[in-house]
Short mmCIF file of C-alpha atoms in Angstrom, two decimals:
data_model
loop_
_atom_site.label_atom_id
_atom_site.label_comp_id
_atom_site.label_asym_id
_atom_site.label_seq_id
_atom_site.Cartn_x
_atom_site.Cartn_y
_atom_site.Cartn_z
CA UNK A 1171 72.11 111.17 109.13
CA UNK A 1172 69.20 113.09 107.52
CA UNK A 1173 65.13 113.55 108.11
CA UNK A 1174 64.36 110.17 107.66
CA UNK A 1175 60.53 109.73 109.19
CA UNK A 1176 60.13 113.61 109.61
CA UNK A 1177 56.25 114.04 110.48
CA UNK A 1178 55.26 117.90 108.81
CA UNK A 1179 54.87 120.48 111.03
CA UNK A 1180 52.09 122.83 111.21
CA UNK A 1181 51.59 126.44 113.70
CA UNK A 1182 50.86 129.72 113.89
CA UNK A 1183 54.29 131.63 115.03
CA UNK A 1184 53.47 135.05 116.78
CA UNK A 1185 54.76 137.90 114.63
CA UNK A 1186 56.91 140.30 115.89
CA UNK A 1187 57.83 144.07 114.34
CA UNK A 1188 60.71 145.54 114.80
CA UNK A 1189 60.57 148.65 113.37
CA UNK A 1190 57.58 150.86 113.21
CA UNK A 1191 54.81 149.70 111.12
CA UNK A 1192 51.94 151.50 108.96
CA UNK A 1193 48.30 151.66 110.02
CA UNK A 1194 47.32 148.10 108.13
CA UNK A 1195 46.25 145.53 109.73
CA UNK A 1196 48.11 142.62 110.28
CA UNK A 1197 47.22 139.40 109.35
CA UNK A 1198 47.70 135.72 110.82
CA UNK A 1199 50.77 133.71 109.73
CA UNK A 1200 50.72 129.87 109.28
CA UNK A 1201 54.04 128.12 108.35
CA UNK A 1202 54.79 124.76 107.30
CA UNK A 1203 57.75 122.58 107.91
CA UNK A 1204 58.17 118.88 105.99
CA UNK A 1205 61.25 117.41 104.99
CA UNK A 1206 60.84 117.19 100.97
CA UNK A 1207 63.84 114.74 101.20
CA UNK A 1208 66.34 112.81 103.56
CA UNK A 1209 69.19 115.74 103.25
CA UNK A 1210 66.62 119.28 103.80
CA UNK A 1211 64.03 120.82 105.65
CA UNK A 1212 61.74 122.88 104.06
CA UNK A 1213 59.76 126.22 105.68
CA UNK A 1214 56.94 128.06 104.37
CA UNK A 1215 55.56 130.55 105.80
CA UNK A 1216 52.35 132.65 104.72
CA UNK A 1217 50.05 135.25 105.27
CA UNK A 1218 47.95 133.61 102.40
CA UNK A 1219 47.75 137.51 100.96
CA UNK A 1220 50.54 139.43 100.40
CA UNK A 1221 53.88 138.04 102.46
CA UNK A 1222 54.93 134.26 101.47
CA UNK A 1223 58.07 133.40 103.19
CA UNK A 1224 60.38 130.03 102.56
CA UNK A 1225 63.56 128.83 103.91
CA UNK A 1226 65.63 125.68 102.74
CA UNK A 1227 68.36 123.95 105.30
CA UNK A 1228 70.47 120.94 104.13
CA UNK A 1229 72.06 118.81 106.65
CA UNK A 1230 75.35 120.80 106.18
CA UNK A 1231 73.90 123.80 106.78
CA UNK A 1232 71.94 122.55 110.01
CA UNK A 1233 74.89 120.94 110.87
CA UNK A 1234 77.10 124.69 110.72
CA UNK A 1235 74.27 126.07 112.70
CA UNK A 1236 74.49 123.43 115.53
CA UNK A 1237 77.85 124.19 115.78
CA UNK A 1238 77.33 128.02 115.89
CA UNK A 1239 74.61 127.59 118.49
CA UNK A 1240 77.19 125.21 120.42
CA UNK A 1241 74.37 122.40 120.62
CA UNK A 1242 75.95 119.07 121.70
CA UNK A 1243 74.77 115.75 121.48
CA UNK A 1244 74.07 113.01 118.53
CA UNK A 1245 72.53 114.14 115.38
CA UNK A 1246 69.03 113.15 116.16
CA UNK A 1247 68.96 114.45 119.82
CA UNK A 1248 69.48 117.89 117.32
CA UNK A 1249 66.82 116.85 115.24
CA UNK A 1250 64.35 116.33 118.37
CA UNK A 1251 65.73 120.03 119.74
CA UNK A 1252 64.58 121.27 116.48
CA UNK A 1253 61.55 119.55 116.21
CA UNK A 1254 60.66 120.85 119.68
CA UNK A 1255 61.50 124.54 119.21
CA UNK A 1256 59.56 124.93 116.15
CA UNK A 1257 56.30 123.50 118.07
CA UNK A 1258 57.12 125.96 121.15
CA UNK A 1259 54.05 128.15 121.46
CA UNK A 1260 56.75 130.84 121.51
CA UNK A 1261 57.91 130.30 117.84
CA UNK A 1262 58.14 134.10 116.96
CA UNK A 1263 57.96 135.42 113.05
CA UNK A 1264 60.46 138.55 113.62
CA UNK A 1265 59.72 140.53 110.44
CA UNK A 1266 61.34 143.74 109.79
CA UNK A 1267 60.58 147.15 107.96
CA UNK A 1268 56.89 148.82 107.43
CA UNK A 1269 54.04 146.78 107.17
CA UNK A 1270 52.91 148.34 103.54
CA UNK A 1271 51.43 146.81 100.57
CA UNK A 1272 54.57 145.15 99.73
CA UNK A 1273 55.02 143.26 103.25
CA UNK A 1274 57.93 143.37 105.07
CA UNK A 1275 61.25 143.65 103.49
CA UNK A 1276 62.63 140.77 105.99
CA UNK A 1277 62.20 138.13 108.43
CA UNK A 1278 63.17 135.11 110.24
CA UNK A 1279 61.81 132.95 112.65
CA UNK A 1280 63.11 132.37 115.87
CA UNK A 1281 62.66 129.26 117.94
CA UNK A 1282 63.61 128.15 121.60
CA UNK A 1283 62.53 125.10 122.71
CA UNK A 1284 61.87 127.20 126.39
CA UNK A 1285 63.78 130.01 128.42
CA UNK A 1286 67.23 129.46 129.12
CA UNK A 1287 67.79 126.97 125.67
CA UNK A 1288 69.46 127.65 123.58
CA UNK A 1289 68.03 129.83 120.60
CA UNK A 1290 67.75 128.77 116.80
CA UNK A 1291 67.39 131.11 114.54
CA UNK A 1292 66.58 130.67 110.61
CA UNK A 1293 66.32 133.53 107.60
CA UNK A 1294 63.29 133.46 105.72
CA UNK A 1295 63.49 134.47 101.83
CA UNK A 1296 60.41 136.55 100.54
CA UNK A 1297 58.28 134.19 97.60
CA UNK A 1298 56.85 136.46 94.92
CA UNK A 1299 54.33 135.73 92.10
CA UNK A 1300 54.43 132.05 90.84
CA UNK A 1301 56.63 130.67 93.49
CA UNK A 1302 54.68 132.13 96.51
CA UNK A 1303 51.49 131.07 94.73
CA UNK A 1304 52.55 127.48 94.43
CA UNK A 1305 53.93 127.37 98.18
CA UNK A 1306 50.19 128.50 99.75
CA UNK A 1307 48.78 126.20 97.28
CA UNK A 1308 51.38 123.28 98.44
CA UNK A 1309 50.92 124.44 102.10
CA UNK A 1310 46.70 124.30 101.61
CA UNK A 1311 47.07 120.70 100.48
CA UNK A 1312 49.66 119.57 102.82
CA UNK A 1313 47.38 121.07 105.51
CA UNK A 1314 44.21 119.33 104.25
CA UNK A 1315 46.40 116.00 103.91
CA UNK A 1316 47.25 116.13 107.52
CA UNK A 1317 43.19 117.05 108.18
CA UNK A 1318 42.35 114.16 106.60
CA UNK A 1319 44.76 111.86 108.21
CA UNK A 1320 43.86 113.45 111.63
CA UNK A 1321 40.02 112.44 111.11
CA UNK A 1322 40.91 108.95 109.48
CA UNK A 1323 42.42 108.27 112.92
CA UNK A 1324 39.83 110.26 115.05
CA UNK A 1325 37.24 107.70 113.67
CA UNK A 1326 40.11 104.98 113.87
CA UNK A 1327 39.98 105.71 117.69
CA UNK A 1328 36.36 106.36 117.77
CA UNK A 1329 35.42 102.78 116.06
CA UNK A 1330 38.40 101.12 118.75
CA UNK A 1331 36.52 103.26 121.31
CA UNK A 1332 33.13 101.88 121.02
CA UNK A 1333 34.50 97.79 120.18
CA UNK A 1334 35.51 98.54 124.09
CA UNK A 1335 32.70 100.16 125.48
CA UNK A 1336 31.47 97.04 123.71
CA UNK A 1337 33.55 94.46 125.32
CA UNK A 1338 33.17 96.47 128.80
CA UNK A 1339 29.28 96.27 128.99
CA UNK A 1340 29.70 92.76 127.99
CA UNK A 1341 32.15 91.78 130.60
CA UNK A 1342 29.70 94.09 133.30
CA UNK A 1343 27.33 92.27 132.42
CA UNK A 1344 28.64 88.86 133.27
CA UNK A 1345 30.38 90.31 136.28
CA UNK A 1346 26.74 91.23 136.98
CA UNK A 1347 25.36 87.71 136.43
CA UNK A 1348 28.01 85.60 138.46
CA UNK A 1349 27.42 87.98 141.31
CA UNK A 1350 23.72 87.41 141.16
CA UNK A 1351 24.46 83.59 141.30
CA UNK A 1352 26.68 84.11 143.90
CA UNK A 1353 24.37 85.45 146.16
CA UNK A 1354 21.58 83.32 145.02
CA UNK A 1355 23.87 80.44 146.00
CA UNK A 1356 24.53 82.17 149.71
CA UNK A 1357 20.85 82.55 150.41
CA UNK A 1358 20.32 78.67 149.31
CA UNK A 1359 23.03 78.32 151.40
CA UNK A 1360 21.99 80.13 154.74
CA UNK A 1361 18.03 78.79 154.14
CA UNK A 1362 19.43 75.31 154.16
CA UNK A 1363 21.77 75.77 157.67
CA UNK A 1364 18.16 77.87 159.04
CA UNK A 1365 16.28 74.36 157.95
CA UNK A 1366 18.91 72.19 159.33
CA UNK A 1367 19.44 73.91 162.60
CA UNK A 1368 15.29 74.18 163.11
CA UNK A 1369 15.41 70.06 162.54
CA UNK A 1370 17.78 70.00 165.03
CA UNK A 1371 16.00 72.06 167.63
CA UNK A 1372 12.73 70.29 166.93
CA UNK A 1373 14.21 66.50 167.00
CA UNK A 1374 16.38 66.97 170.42
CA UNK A 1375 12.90 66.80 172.40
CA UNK A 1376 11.75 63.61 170.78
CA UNK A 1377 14.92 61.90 171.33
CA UNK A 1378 15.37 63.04 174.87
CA UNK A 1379 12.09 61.32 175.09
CA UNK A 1380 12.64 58.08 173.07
CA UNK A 1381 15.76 57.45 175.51
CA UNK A 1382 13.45 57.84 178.27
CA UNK A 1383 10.95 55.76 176.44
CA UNK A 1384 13.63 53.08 175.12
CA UNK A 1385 13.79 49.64 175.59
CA UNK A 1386 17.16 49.79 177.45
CA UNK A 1387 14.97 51.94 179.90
CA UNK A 1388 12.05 49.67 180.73
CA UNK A 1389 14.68 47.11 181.00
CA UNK A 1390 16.50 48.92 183.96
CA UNK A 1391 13.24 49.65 186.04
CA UNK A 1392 11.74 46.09 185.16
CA UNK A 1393 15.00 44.99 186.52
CA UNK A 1394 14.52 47.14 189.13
CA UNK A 1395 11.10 46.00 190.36
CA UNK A 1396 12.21 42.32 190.15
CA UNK A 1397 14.90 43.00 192.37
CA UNK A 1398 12.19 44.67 194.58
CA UNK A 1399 9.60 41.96 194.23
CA UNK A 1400 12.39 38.91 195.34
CA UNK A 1401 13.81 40.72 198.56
CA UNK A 1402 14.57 38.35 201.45
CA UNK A 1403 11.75 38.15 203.37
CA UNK A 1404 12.82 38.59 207.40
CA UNK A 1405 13.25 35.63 209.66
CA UNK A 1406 10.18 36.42 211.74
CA UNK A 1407 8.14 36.98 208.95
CA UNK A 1408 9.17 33.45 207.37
CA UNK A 1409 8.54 31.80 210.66
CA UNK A 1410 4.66 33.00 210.28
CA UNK A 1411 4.22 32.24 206.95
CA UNK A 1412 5.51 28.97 207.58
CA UNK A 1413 3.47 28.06 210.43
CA UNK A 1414 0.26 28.85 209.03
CA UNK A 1415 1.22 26.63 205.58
CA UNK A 1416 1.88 23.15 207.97
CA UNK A 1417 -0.88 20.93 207.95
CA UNK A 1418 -1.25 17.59 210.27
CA UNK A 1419 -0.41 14.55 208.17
CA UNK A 1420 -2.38 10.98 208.45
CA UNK A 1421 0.58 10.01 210.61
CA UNK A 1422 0.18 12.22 212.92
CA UNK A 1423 -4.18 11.57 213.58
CA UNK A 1424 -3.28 7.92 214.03
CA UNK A 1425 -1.05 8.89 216.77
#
């Protein structure tokens, strides 16, 4: 149980007075929260002028304060409710007294993770000379760090990004170039049924007229006329024919 894998946190709370303050202007907060080891978690919090602010937790002590809030649940479903209250655009920075040259005389920071849940609230202890010094300087490089780390993995993402617009115009490309052969392939396709089906249109004619023309055909009417030609000739037709063919024979002048 501890901050094993805690990623630093890094936001501008909203600062809230609560009692009156003097006529100068106040200036932005950032604050800072990283988990120096397994058992604490560490928050600065800065003006980067005159009002440094830090407060250390140990696991105990986040532990009592779980139990004060009344916060159920396993250790790192606490952690998470943390986590996600001190990202909440409505982290406040509640600082108390006059706003003079000195700064405030107190604050805290209060985070919710949104209305209705519960509230978590942690004192902040004021950083003076050396120490609040080496906590903007330690919050400036931890901030740069994380700048750095954000760009290495912008142009990470950028360098992944353009592989795939890579790999996409490739792959549109030969999408592009089967579907051209595709419909090359269906006009071949349609030109050659056109050609076959004009053959066939042109061809019927001719071979309606080589059946007519066919050998089978002048068969039938040749066997037809010779069926015409050797008709039985009627009986008083033979009887003609065959009287003019007789002739007298020598018997017949010597009778």
């Amino acid at each position: 149980m501890g901050f094993e894998g805690f990623e630093p946190i890094f936001g501008e709370p909203k600062v809230e007075w609560v009692a009156a303050q003097d006529s100068l202007p106040l200036r932005p907060f950032l604050f800072h929260a990283h988990a120096p080891d397994p058992s604490h978690l560490r928050i600065h919090v800065t003006d980067f002028h005159s009002s440094t602010w830090e407060a250390v937790r140990s696991v105990v002590q986040l532990e009592d304060m779980r139990d004060n809030i009344g916060i159920g649940g396993s250790w790192s479903e606490f952690v998470d409710y943390v986590i996600a209250s001190i990202k909440s655009e409505e982290l406040k920075l509640v600082m108390e007294g006059h706003s003079n040259s000195d700064g405030a005389a107190h604050a805290k920071l209060v985070a919710q993770k949104s209305k209705g849940m519960p509230r978590i609230s942690i004192s902040l202890t004021k950083l003076v000379d050396s120490p609040a010094s080496e906590a903007m300087a330690n919050l400036s490089l931890e901030l740069f760090k994380a700048f750095k780390n954000v760009r290495y993995s912008l142009v990470e993402e950028q360098e992944r990004s353009l592989q795939l617009t890579k790999v996409i115009s490739a792959e549109k490309e030969r999408s592009e170039s089967i579907q051209s052969q595709l419909e090359l392939y269906s006009n071949r396709q349609k030109f050659q049924k056109m050609n076959t089906s004009d053959r066939a249109d042109v061809s019927a004619p001719l071979m309606s007229n080589g059946l007519q023309n066919s050998p089978g055909k002048a068969t039938a009417r040749d066997t037809g006329s010779t069926k015409v030609t050797n008709r039985v000739v009627p009986t008083y037709r033979r009887a003609k024919v065959r009287g003019v063919l007789l002739q007298d024979t020598e018997d017949d002048k010597d009778a």
